[in-house]
Amino acid sequence: MSIRHLSSHTINKIAAGEVIERPASVVKELTENAIDSGATEIIITTHQGGRNYISIQDNGCGISKEELPICIERHTTSKLKDDNLFDIKSLGFRGEALASIGAVSRLTVTSRNKNNDAWAIDVNGGEVSEIRPARLEKGTHMEVRDLFFSTPARLKFLKTERSENQYITDIVKRLAITNPEISFILKNENKTLLDVKASSAEDAVAERLQQCLYPDFIENAAPVNHQLDGVSIKGYVGLPTYNKGNSQAQFLFVNNRPVKDKLLIGAVRGAYQDYLARNRYPVVVLSINIEAAEVDVNVHPTKAEVRFRDEQSIRRLVFHAIQGALNNASQSASTTVAEEAISRMQINTIPTQNNTHQPLIAEAAQALREANAGEYRSANIPSANTTYGRKSFYQQNQSSFSRNIIPSSVSSPERPQDNGRSENQEPTANDDFALGHARCQLHENYIIAQTNHSIVIVDQHAAHERIVYERMKQAYRKQQYIPTQQLLIPEIIALEPSQVDILLAKSDSLKELGLVVERFGETEVAIRETPAIAGELDIAGLIKDIANDLEESGDALSLQELLENVCGTIACHGSVRSGRRLNIQEMDALLRDMESTPYSGQCNHGRPTYVELSLDAIEKLFGRK
Ligand code: ADP
Ligand code: MG
């Protein structure tokens, strides 16, 4: 076998395999080129999910007659000045896309540069034509026909027209979200899939996200505006209760380039890990701006990953920016929670009648939406650093509520019902607590409370879980250990032998976190002490969960992560489970605890801990307004 050079034809086809996977990749490359050209309007049209025809028109700088035959060659770009890979500001720079697309389709480039005439060139499965005069008013028109006609194997991997259209729409939406200063129109045949106008507003990216994907995003998000050491982080981060089933809703930009960077995604995950279950994901728009020399964007072929010179400090910055923003919004549950609650209410009508009350529900939901737009946030508990009168609300509560429901309620779970305050007693004017006064408990888990202007429904289990969790973390931060209580009889728990080893390897850390674990033969451990704050615990469930978690994450877990993980698991296994009766004082104490606990608007899994229904919405519901 003799060694020989590959033909440029073959090289282009191979390269196309990497860059051009499906019609959406073509749309991505060509739209990015249009964006780089300085266009203010981009019109994208596809036929049959892009398989037959893709057209991208822009009003950008265009390509000159001389450059037309060059741009479709491999490794030709106008975007890399002096071959400096550390100073890249455009989306493209590898000079690969047009050559690759031309190798696997019939590509026509028509372009008009400045005041010159328009010219066109064709590339047919890698065969380049002569240039010819053409007609075009401005910018560039790229047309791709019969994608993959020269590489039929690729065609087999394409999905249905609908799926391919979906991929294309996703890509264009993502690019539209990142480039709000450009108008985008996307059509498949004659159907308009996206039509967004250019905007230069400050929050343009978040606005685009609303227009393209989540109409209720901004009202359910906390603004981020963080600057440190020449790095700026701006955007919006969704409230934990506004979560999604996958990570598609995370829009991260580095120097205006959308990235899917592991480090950044990890930082976002870390910042939310306290408030979201593993399989739930936040909605995030974050734009990181950093000196070009501090970041290398030439790491990944499709350029979704970047490499920061100082990874740790970027990770920390993102983490703190998000935590800070969530902190400021810490006690609000997302507005959609109350809205959803109202819209799920069913009005009792006699079965034979038509339900004529449905419009009332819609109206009530509307009232809530309006209230949410303005007053909802302020009706909510102010966050720890919001000033409320003279003192911070948080401090005020910290001092006046020394009574502490968690230990007392746990230590005397069977305390008889004694309703200290009559249930009908009106709250007095001077104690208008944000979560109001408890009135009763329903279904042994839901506390109904009354404020001056609303009804609050609290999920006591979720609320208690959050409070125990925050208390444990606080105790640990203050004293570097969590006080324990000794068990009268140690609990013996059977585990896999490997899990016994893993657990014992961490026994020192676990001890600091309030769990005293000892070996008890090959396949069992003995638990002797548990965190006092947590009260009664389902110890076996807890230890199994922790062992599973440790097994999954191995040594990768930092102490901080272990702390959050273990505290979260303990809180979850030790909370006032639904089913425990509380008397009015215990309920009120729980409400006051919630008010003084950071992040009490959601439990550790991102579910809301309470819903507030404004009187206004309720009155609308009953047709009173
Ligand atoms: P890259 O984008 O990495 O530079 P491409 O193969 O995508 O490589 O494009 C090659 C060159 O063609 C670009 O550098 C640019 O000069 C020119 N070009 C491509 N598309 C356009 C466009 N829509 N408007 C103006 N110039 C373009
Ligand atoms: Mg390009």
XYZ file of C-alpha atoms and ligand atoms in Angstrom:
653
model
C 0.000 0.000 0.000
C 1.526 3.318 -1.001
C 1.015 6.561 0.850
C -0.405 9.485 -1.091
C -1.987 12.874 -0.437
C -5.776 13.074 -0.299
C -7.371 15.185 -2.983
C -8.765 18.511 -1.804
C -12.120 17.138 -2.892
C -11.861 14.268 -0.432
C -10.501 16.514 2.295
C -13.483 18.809 1.923
C -15.910 15.915 2.096
C -14.277 14.618 5.251
C -14.312 18.079 6.776
C -17.951 18.421 5.794
C -18.643 15.279 7.803
C -17.428 17.079 10.903
C -19.001 20.446 10.375
C -22.154 19.628 8.415
C -24.197 16.995 10.150
C -27.681 17.965 9.059
C -29.551 20.830 7.370
C -29.541 22.730 10.660
C -25.717 22.779 10.580
C -25.856 24.489 7.173
C -28.341 27.001 8.501
C -26.103 27.604 11.499
C -22.939 28.187 9.481
C -24.575 30.404 6.885
C -26.552 32.404 9.418
C -23.396 32.927 11.448
C -21.668 34.172 8.317
C -24.552 36.564 7.740
C -24.257 37.782 11.316
C -20.506 38.283 10.891
C -21.161 40.291 7.727
C -22.733 43.046 9.810
C -26.247 42.410 8.511
C -29.227 43.980 10.274
C -31.746 41.692 8.617
C -31.491 37.996 7.848
C -34.127 36.007 6.003
C -33.929 32.233 6.105
C -36.095 30.009 3.942
C -36.076 26.224 3.777
C -37.948 23.597 1.799
C -38.597 20.109 3.123
C -36.776 20.669 6.354
C -33.748 22.004 4.503
C -33.145 18.796 2.593
C -34.068 20.242 -0.803
C -33.363 23.900 -0.394
C -31.924 26.347 2.095
C -31.714 30.066 1.390
C -30.096 32.702 3.574
C -30.315 36.353 2.573
C -28.558 39.141 4.403
C -27.994 42.850 3.942
C -24.418 42.750 5.201
C -21.107 43.833 3.672
C -21.214 41.356 0.785
C -18.308 39.647 -0.978
C -16.335 41.301 -3.776
C -16.003 39.830 -7.251
C -12.333 39.027 -6.589
C -13.030 37.274 -3.335
C -15.947 35.228 -4.547
C -13.820 32.364 -5.948
C -11.645 32.432 -2.831
C -14.253 32.353 -0.109
C -15.549 28.942 -1.136
C -12.098 27.390 -0.833
C -11.027 25.622 2.301
C -9.187 27.554 4.991
C -10.055 30.925 3.563
C -11.401 33.525 5.890
C -11.501 37.270 6.160
C -11.927 37.102 9.890
C -8.608 36.116 11.345
C -6.332 39.126 11.555
C -2.623 38.238 11.570
C -3.491 34.618 12.350
C -4.135 35.657 15.960
C -6.272 32.954 17.556
C -6.395 34.831 20.834
C -8.280 37.794 19.503
C -11.362 36.391 17.833
C -14.525 38.455 17.841
C -16.482 36.921 14.948
C -18.528 33.725 14.963
C -16.562 32.163 12.113
C -12.793 32.135 11.638
C -11.873 28.639 10.489
C -12.735 29.281 6.878
C -14.267 25.871 6.526
C -17.994 26.203 6.194
C -18.434 27.275 2.579
C -15.915 24.728 1.280
C -17.576 21.974 3.321
C -21.103 22.885 2.277
C -20.024 23.155 -1.359
C -18.532 19.659 -1.148
C -21.783 17.990 -0.143
C -24.442 20.039 -1.966
C -25.131 22.392 -4.840
C -24.160 25.767 -3.400
C -24.778 29.108 -5.056
C -23.248 32.233 -3.593
C -24.626 35.508 -4.919
C -23.166 38.646 -3.443
C -22.780 42.337 -3.914
C -19.993 44.264 -2.316
C -20.371 48.013 -1.689
C -21.368 49.810 -4.864
C -20.092 47.168 -7.244
C -22.226 44.864 -9.335
C -23.492 41.575 -8.016
C -21.718 38.329 -8.936
C -22.485 34.670 -8.392
C -20.526 31.426 -8.181
C -21.671 27.782 -7.982
C -20.088 24.845 -6.220
C -21.516 21.532 -7.268
C -20.418 18.644 -5.051
C -17.010 20.306 -4.847
C -16.822 21.372 -8.544
C -16.393 25.145 -8.678
C -17.896 27.130 -11.577
C -16.696 30.348 -13.182
C -18.099 33.507 -11.668
C -20.992 35.089 -13.489
C -22.804 38.427 -13.271
C -25.975 38.323 -11.202
C -28.713 40.501 -9.776
C -28.913 41.358 -6.117
C -29.731 44.573 -4.361
C -27.531 44.266 -1.331
C -25.540 41.843 0.779
C -25.301 38.138 0.181
C -27.703 35.406 -0.870
C -26.588 31.850 -0.114
C -28.560 28.982 -1.629
C -27.993 25.316 -0.848
C -29.795 22.706 -2.945
C -29.850 18.917 -2.616
C -27.858 18.685 0.559
C -25.799 15.473 0.858
C -26.550 14.456 -2.745
C -22.856 13.581 -3.102
C -22.700 11.710 0.229
C -25.893 9.610 0.246
C -24.919 7.813 3.469
C -25.529 11.081 5.302
C -29.027 11.329 3.943
C -29.984 8.161 5.762
C -29.262 9.784 9.096
C -31.679 12.610 8.532
C -34.890 12.533 10.481
C -38.394 13.477 9.435
C -39.018 16.850 7.856
C -40.655 17.922 11.092
C -37.650 17.012 13.221
C -35.211 18.654 10.836
C -37.362 21.770 10.878
C -37.286 21.631 14.634
C -33.480 21.514 14.649
C -33.379 24.455 12.266
C -35.854 26.467 14.300
C -33.866 25.770 17.471
C -30.633 26.937 15.880
C -32.168 30.094 14.435
C -33.895 30.912 17.707
C -30.642 30.511 19.560
C -28.872 32.788 17.114
C -31.769 35.245 17.262
C -31.623 35.266 21.046
C -27.921 36.049 20.960
C -28.189 38.695 18.273
C -31.101 40.938 19.179
C -29.734 43.817 17.095
C -30.616 41.828 13.961
C -34.104 41.131 12.559
C -34.702 37.487 11.753
C -37.323 35.861 9.596
C -37.462 32.088 9.304
C -39.797 30.364 6.871
C -40.301 26.781 5.878
C -41.980 26.900 2.492
C -44.610 29.576 3.061
C -44.995 29.104 6.756
C -43.386 31.727 8.977
C -41.721 30.029 11.927
C -40.063 33.081 13.414
C -40.285 36.808 12.831
C -38.478 39.052 15.290
C -37.538 42.694 14.897
C -34.172 44.190 15.740
C -33.815 45.804 19.147
C -31.016 47.614 20.889
C -32.657 47.693 24.320
C -30.546 46.951 27.361
C -32.349 43.699 28.110
C -32.620 42.763 24.473
C -31.299 39.234 24.908
C -33.787 38.377 27.636
C -36.524 39.993 25.541
C -35.578 37.809 22.615
C -35.735 34.784 24.878
C -39.277 35.792 25.786
C -40.231 36.281 22.144
C -38.600 33.099 20.945
C -39.127 30.627 23.754
C -40.566 31.598 27.116
C -43.195 34.347 27.155
C -43.173 34.513 30.964
C -39.436 34.344 31.524
C -38.521 37.819 32.769
C -41.217 38.030 35.422
C -39.950 34.713 36.741
C -36.293 35.608 36.744
C -33.806 37.575 38.786
C -31.546 40.085 37.040
C -27.797 39.529 37.175
C -25.338 42.366 36.905
C -21.978 41.487 38.277
C -18.592 42.983 37.582
C -15.237 41.948 38.913
C -11.627 41.995 37.750
C -12.429 43.048 34.211
C -15.097 40.376 33.779
C -18.740 41.333 33.490
C -21.655 38.949 33.888
C -25.090 40.185 32.906
C -28.450 38.681 32.213
C -31.329 36.972 33.947
C -31.505 33.763 35.916
C -34.835 31.994 36.314
C -36.263 31.490 39.786
C -35.738 27.909 40.925
C -39.482 27.279 40.852
C -39.467 28.216 37.156
C -37.603 25.123 36.049
C -37.567 22.906 32.970
C -37.028 19.238 32.213
C -33.833 19.712 30.212
C -30.861 22.021 29.971
C -31.835 23.506 26.606
C -32.978 26.708 28.239
C -29.530 27.799 29.343
C -28.141 30.540 27.162
C -24.562 31.264 27.939
C -22.498 33.719 25.965
C -18.850 34.469 26.099
C -18.022 37.713 24.353
C -21.383 37.489 22.594
C -20.653 34.026 21.267
C -23.113 31.371 22.406
C -21.295 28.554 24.146
C -22.139 25.208 25.686
C -19.157 25.124 27.882
C -18.799 22.395 30.524
C -17.147 24.691 33.001
C -19.883 27.303 32.755
C -22.693 24.773 32.732
C -21.123 23.248 35.825
C -21.018 26.627 37.532
C -24.702 27.213 36.775
C -25.572 23.743 38.012
C -23.601 24.349 41.179
C -25.336 27.643 41.842
C -28.747 25.996 41.591
C -27.947 22.658 43.143
C -29.447 23.718 46.443
C -32.790 24.482 44.942
C -33.373 22.034 42.155
C -33.817 18.307 41.929
C -31.203 16.600 39.737
C -33.520 16.182 36.798
C -34.762 19.782 36.720
C -32.955 22.627 34.984
C -33.067 26.391 35.351
C -33.726 28.914 32.588
C -30.721 31.176 32.320
C -29.502 33.983 30.069
C -25.988 34.990 31.003
C -23.608 37.030 28.992
C -19.996 36.970 30.087
C -17.676 39.588 28.731
C -13.998 39.192 29.209
C -10.877 40.423 27.455
C -10.343 38.427 24.284
C -6.839 37.477 25.394
C -8.240 35.815 28.533
C -10.240 33.246 26.619
C -9.531 30.805 23.800
C -12.546 30.055 21.673
C -10.722 27.758 19.300
C -11.126 24.599 21.352
C -13.987 22.748 19.739
C -14.657 22.199 16.006
C -18.128 23.661 16.192
C -16.882 26.246 18.631
C -19.325 25.545 21.441
C -16.568 25.198 24.011
C -14.101 27.772 25.162
C -11.067 27.696 27.373
C -10.520 30.311 30.001
C -7.073 31.207 31.102
C -8.220 31.292 34.729
C -10.949 28.663 34.955
C -11.385 28.655 38.703
C -12.019 32.345 39.012
C -14.537 32.318 36.142
C -16.329 29.404 37.766
C -16.460 31.232 41.085
C -17.616 34.445 39.462
C -20.506 32.808 37.650
C -21.462 30.873 40.754
C -21.528 34.004 42.923
C -23.274 36.123 40.319
C -26.130 33.623 40.181
C -26.293 33.030 43.907
C -26.321 36.761 44.520
C -29.186 37.255 42.107
C -31.170 34.356 43.543
C -30.471 35.670 47.014
C -32.082 38.966 46.140
C -35.148 37.149 44.929
C -34.750 34.479 47.534
C -38.199 34.248 48.973
C -40.314 34.525 45.896
C -41.818 31.517 44.315
C -42.426 32.014 40.633
C -45.517 33.983 39.697
C -46.685 31.151 37.528
C -47.307 29.130 40.670
C -50.224 31.259 41.867
C -51.506 31.688 38.345
C -51.486 27.986 37.799
C -53.224 27.431 41.105
C -56.089 29.684 40.097
C -56.395 28.248 36.629
C -56.585 24.732 38.077
C -59.460 25.600 40.352
C -62.712 24.086 39.366
C -65.914 25.780 40.146
C -68.601 23.496 41.355
C -71.571 23.513 39.081
C -74.463 21.157 38.834
C -73.244 18.480 36.436
C -76.049 18.891 33.932
C -75.465 22.588 33.497
C -72.830 23.900 31.197
C -69.967 25.271 33.161
C -70.553 28.949 32.619
C -67.948 29.979 35.130
C -64.881 29.212 33.118
C -64.476 32.856 32.069
C -64.342 33.810 35.748
C -61.359 31.555 36.241
C -59.659 33.106 33.267
C -60.367 36.555 34.646
C -59.038 35.663 38.048
C -55.893 34.280 36.490
C -55.577 37.509 34.533
C -55.967 39.524 37.723
C -53.150 37.545 39.257
C -51.017 38.053 36.238
C -51.557 41.788 36.475
C -50.864 41.769 40.169
C -47.770 39.725 39.531
C -46.483 42.198 37.045
C -46.390 44.900 39.669
C -47.223 44.202 43.239
C -46.566 40.536 43.536
C -42.919 40.849 44.333
C -43.484 43.424 46.989
C -46.349 41.444 48.418
C -43.863 38.675 48.790
C -41.504 38.410 51.653
C -38.728 40.874 51.163
C -35.408 39.187 50.798
C -32.675 39.198 53.367
C -31.130 42.393 52.147
C -34.239 44.344 51.303
C -34.818 47.175 53.685
C -38.186 47.011 55.288
C -38.852 50.032 57.409
C -35.859 50.908 59.477
C -34.353 47.493 59.921
C -33.917 44.779 57.419
C -36.910 42.485 57.576
C -34.578 39.589 58.011
C -32.875 41.078 61.056
C -36.194 42.053 62.508
C -37.385 38.510 62.325
C -34.157 37.060 63.506
C -34.420 38.952 66.749
C -38.108 38.694 67.423
C -38.491 35.028 66.611
C -36.096 33.323 68.858
C -38.660 30.601 69.325
C -37.795 27.883 67.040
C -40.290 25.413 65.793
C -38.003 22.786 64.500
C -36.404 21.394 67.636
C -39.498 21.909 69.747
C -41.908 20.367 67.314
C -39.620 17.468 66.719
C -38.897 16.831 70.348
C -42.562 16.758 71.239
C -44.309 15.499 68.154
C -47.362 14.355 70.041
C -47.978 17.606 71.805
C -51.746 17.933 72.240
C -53.585 20.508 70.159
C -53.855 23.692 72.091
C -54.995 26.616 70.092
C -53.524 29.535 71.935
C -55.105 32.091 69.657
C -58.700 31.789 68.700
C -58.990 30.857 65.070
C -61.326 33.707 64.407
C -59.204 36.368 65.980
C -58.389 39.031 63.410
C -54.755 39.851 62.874
C -54.007 43.247 64.344
C -52.661 46.065 62.263
C -49.184 46.031 63.682
C -48.360 42.448 62.838
C -48.773 42.232 59.146
C -46.465 39.349 58.502
C -45.653 38.580 54.919
C -47.052 35.081 55.219
C -49.875 36.185 57.516
C -51.483 34.269 60.363
C -52.146 30.562 60.280
C -55.832 29.717 60.379
C -55.955 25.990 60.004
C -54.261 22.940 58.661
C -55.887 20.845 55.965
C -55.136 17.309 54.879
C -52.517 17.258 57.592
C -50.011 19.070 55.411
C -51.415 22.345 54.113
C -51.414 25.394 56.314
C -53.946 28.036 55.352
C -52.905 31.501 56.443
C -54.465 34.910 56.043
C -52.695 38.175 55.285
C -54.353 41.565 54.901
C -54.763 41.106 51.186
C -54.405 37.434 50.412
C -54.729 33.794 51.318
C -51.520 31.850 51.666
C -51.335 28.087 51.318
C -48.161 26.520 52.694
C -46.904 23.026 51.981
C -45.596 22.355 55.467
C -43.412 19.452 54.482
C -41.650 21.371 51.731
C -41.283 24.462 53.929
C -39.895 22.508 56.817
C -37.431 20.762 54.582
C -36.048 24.076 53.394
C -35.788 25.436 56.914
C -33.946 22.393 58.289
C -31.602 22.525 55.339
C -30.733 26.189 55.749
C -30.303 25.745 59.517
C -27.894 22.885 59.050
C -25.858 24.829 56.566
C -25.837 27.838 58.855
C -24.730 25.774 61.851
C -21.967 24.238 59.804
C -20.744 27.556 58.506
C -20.628 29.040 61.983
C -19.006 26.207 63.905
C -17.620 23.874 61.241
C -19.689 21.062 62.665
C -23.326 20.249 63.158
C -24.423 19.424 66.711
C -25.658 15.884 67.070
C -28.025 13.912 69.205
C -27.140 10.435 70.344
C -29.462 7.617 69.395
C -30.625 5.438 72.285
C -30.136 2.359 70.166
C -27.771 2.625 67.199
C -29.419 1.966 63.899
C -27.906 -0.887 61.894
C -28.245 -0.548 58.125
C -27.450 -3.178 55.506
C -25.646 -1.915 52.385
C -23.605 -3.215 49.460
C -20.048 -3.947 50.657
C -18.697 -1.322 48.235
C -21.087 1.241 49.664
C -19.952 0.443 53.206
C -16.383 1.245 52.131
C -17.368 4.455 50.371
C -19.357 5.647 53.350
C -16.594 4.851 55.821
C -14.019 6.582 53.650
C -16.037 9.757 54.222
C -16.827 9.120 57.864
C -14.751 12.063 59.124
C -16.584 14.524 56.908
C -19.905 12.917 57.732
C -19.154 13.287 61.420
C -18.650 17.017 60.980
C -22.006 17.068 59.267
C -23.623 15.385 62.257
C -23.692 11.764 61.162
C -21.622 9.318 63.170
C -21.200 6.207 61.053
C -19.269 3.089 62.080
C -18.515 -0.210 60.440
C -20.689 -3.109 61.548
C -19.293 -6.101 59.726
C -18.854 -6.492 55.967
C -22.233 -5.388 54.813
C -23.616 -3.197 57.542
C -22.978 0.139 59.176
C -24.099 1.406 62.563
C -25.385 4.963 62.949
C -24.865 6.288 66.467
C -25.554 9.998 66.217
C -27.620 12.203 63.923
C -27.949 15.998 63.564
C -29.982 17.422 66.428
C -31.545 20.071 64.191
C -33.063 17.436 61.974
C -35.008 15.782 64.777
C -36.484 12.415 64.003
C -35.090 10.918 60.839
C -35.709 8.049 58.488
C -32.118 6.977 59.052
C -32.003 3.916 56.808
C -33.449 5.843 53.836
C -31.062 8.694 54.509
C -27.914 6.559 54.689
C -28.839 4.627 51.554
C -29.394 7.851 49.632
C -26.097 9.292 50.787
C -24.251 6.069 49.928
C -25.817 6.096 46.449
C -24.872 9.724 45.918
C -21.306 9.137 47.041
C -21.074 6.149 44.753
C -22.281 8.216 41.807
C -20.076 11.216 42.341
C -17.065 9.433 43.805
C -14.234 11.603 44.988
C -15.245 14.418 42.701
C -17.408 15.860 45.460
C -15.840 18.814 47.232
C -16.544 19.250 50.933
C -18.894 22.113 50.086
C -20.814 19.865 47.706
C -20.841 17.049 50.240
C -22.198 19.475 52.813
C -24.995 20.631 50.545
C -25.736 17.142 49.404
C -25.824 15.590 52.877
C -27.725 18.481 54.463
C -30.229 18.359 51.647
C -30.728 14.633 52.027
C -31.043 14.917 55.800
C -33.548 17.744 55.500
C -35.547 15.663 53.103
C -35.619 12.609 55.349
C -36.214 14.513 58.534
C -38.860 17.010 57.624
C -42.239 17.279 59.209
C -43.703 14.800 56.833
C -47.110 15.531 55.561
C -49.401 13.787 57.965
C -48.209 15.544 61.082
C -50.781 17.648 62.815
C -49.701 21.083 63.945
C -51.506 23.418 66.293
C -51.958 27.087 65.459
C -48.881 28.200 67.359
C -46.708 25.631 65.670
C -48.086 26.700 62.327
C -47.478 30.373 63.039
C -43.976 29.551 64.202
C -43.363 27.705 60.953
C -44.545 30.749 58.973
C -42.255 33.048 60.971
C -39.387 30.623 60.430
C -40.064 30.698 56.732
C -39.986 34.477 56.745
C -36.595 34.495 58.374
C -35.091 31.719 56.283
C -33.300 32.473 53.058
C -34.731 30.791 49.957
C -37.878 29.763 51.754
C -39.956 30.247 48.599
C -38.973 26.853 47.353
C -37.987 23.509 48.813
C -34.686 21.802 48.052
C -36.149 20.352 44.897
C -37.309 23.631 43.387
C -40.942 23.048 44.236
C -42.699 26.022 45.762
C -43.234 25.971 49.514
C -46.219 28.266 49.413
C -48.746 29.827 47.079
C -50.213 33.238 47.652
C -53.623 33.982 46.180
C -54.525 37.640 46.206
C -57.971 38.590 47.464
C -58.413 40.440 44.225
C -57.996 37.269 42.196
C -60.250 35.328 44.520
C -62.962 37.978 44.316
C -62.755 37.815 40.545
C -63.017 34.055 40.754
C -66.336 34.425 42.522
C -67.501 37.090 40.147
C -67.491 39.734 42.853
C -65.371 42.152 40.888
P -15.423 31.649 8.159
O -16.809 32.104 8.462
O -14.875 30.754 9.189
O -14.500 32.781 7.817
P -16.629 30.492 5.864
O -16.226 29.352 4.976
O -17.918 30.350 6.562
O -15.453 30.729 6.865
O -16.644 31.813 5.001
C -15.477 32.196 4.277
C -15.440 33.690 4.050
O -16.492 34.063 3.146
C -15.711 34.539 5.283
O -14.530 34.754 6.017
C -16.243 35.817 4.653
O -15.196 36.644 4.252
C -16.967 35.342 3.421
N -18.420 35.264 3.652
C -19.148 34.131 3.854
N -20.453 34.399 4.003
C -20.585 35.743 3.921
C -21.691 36.667 3.996
N -22.955 36.234 4.209
N -21.421 37.989 3.841
C -20.156 38.427 3.618
N -19.083 37.613 3.554
C -19.269 36.301 3.684
Mg -18.428 30.879 8.613
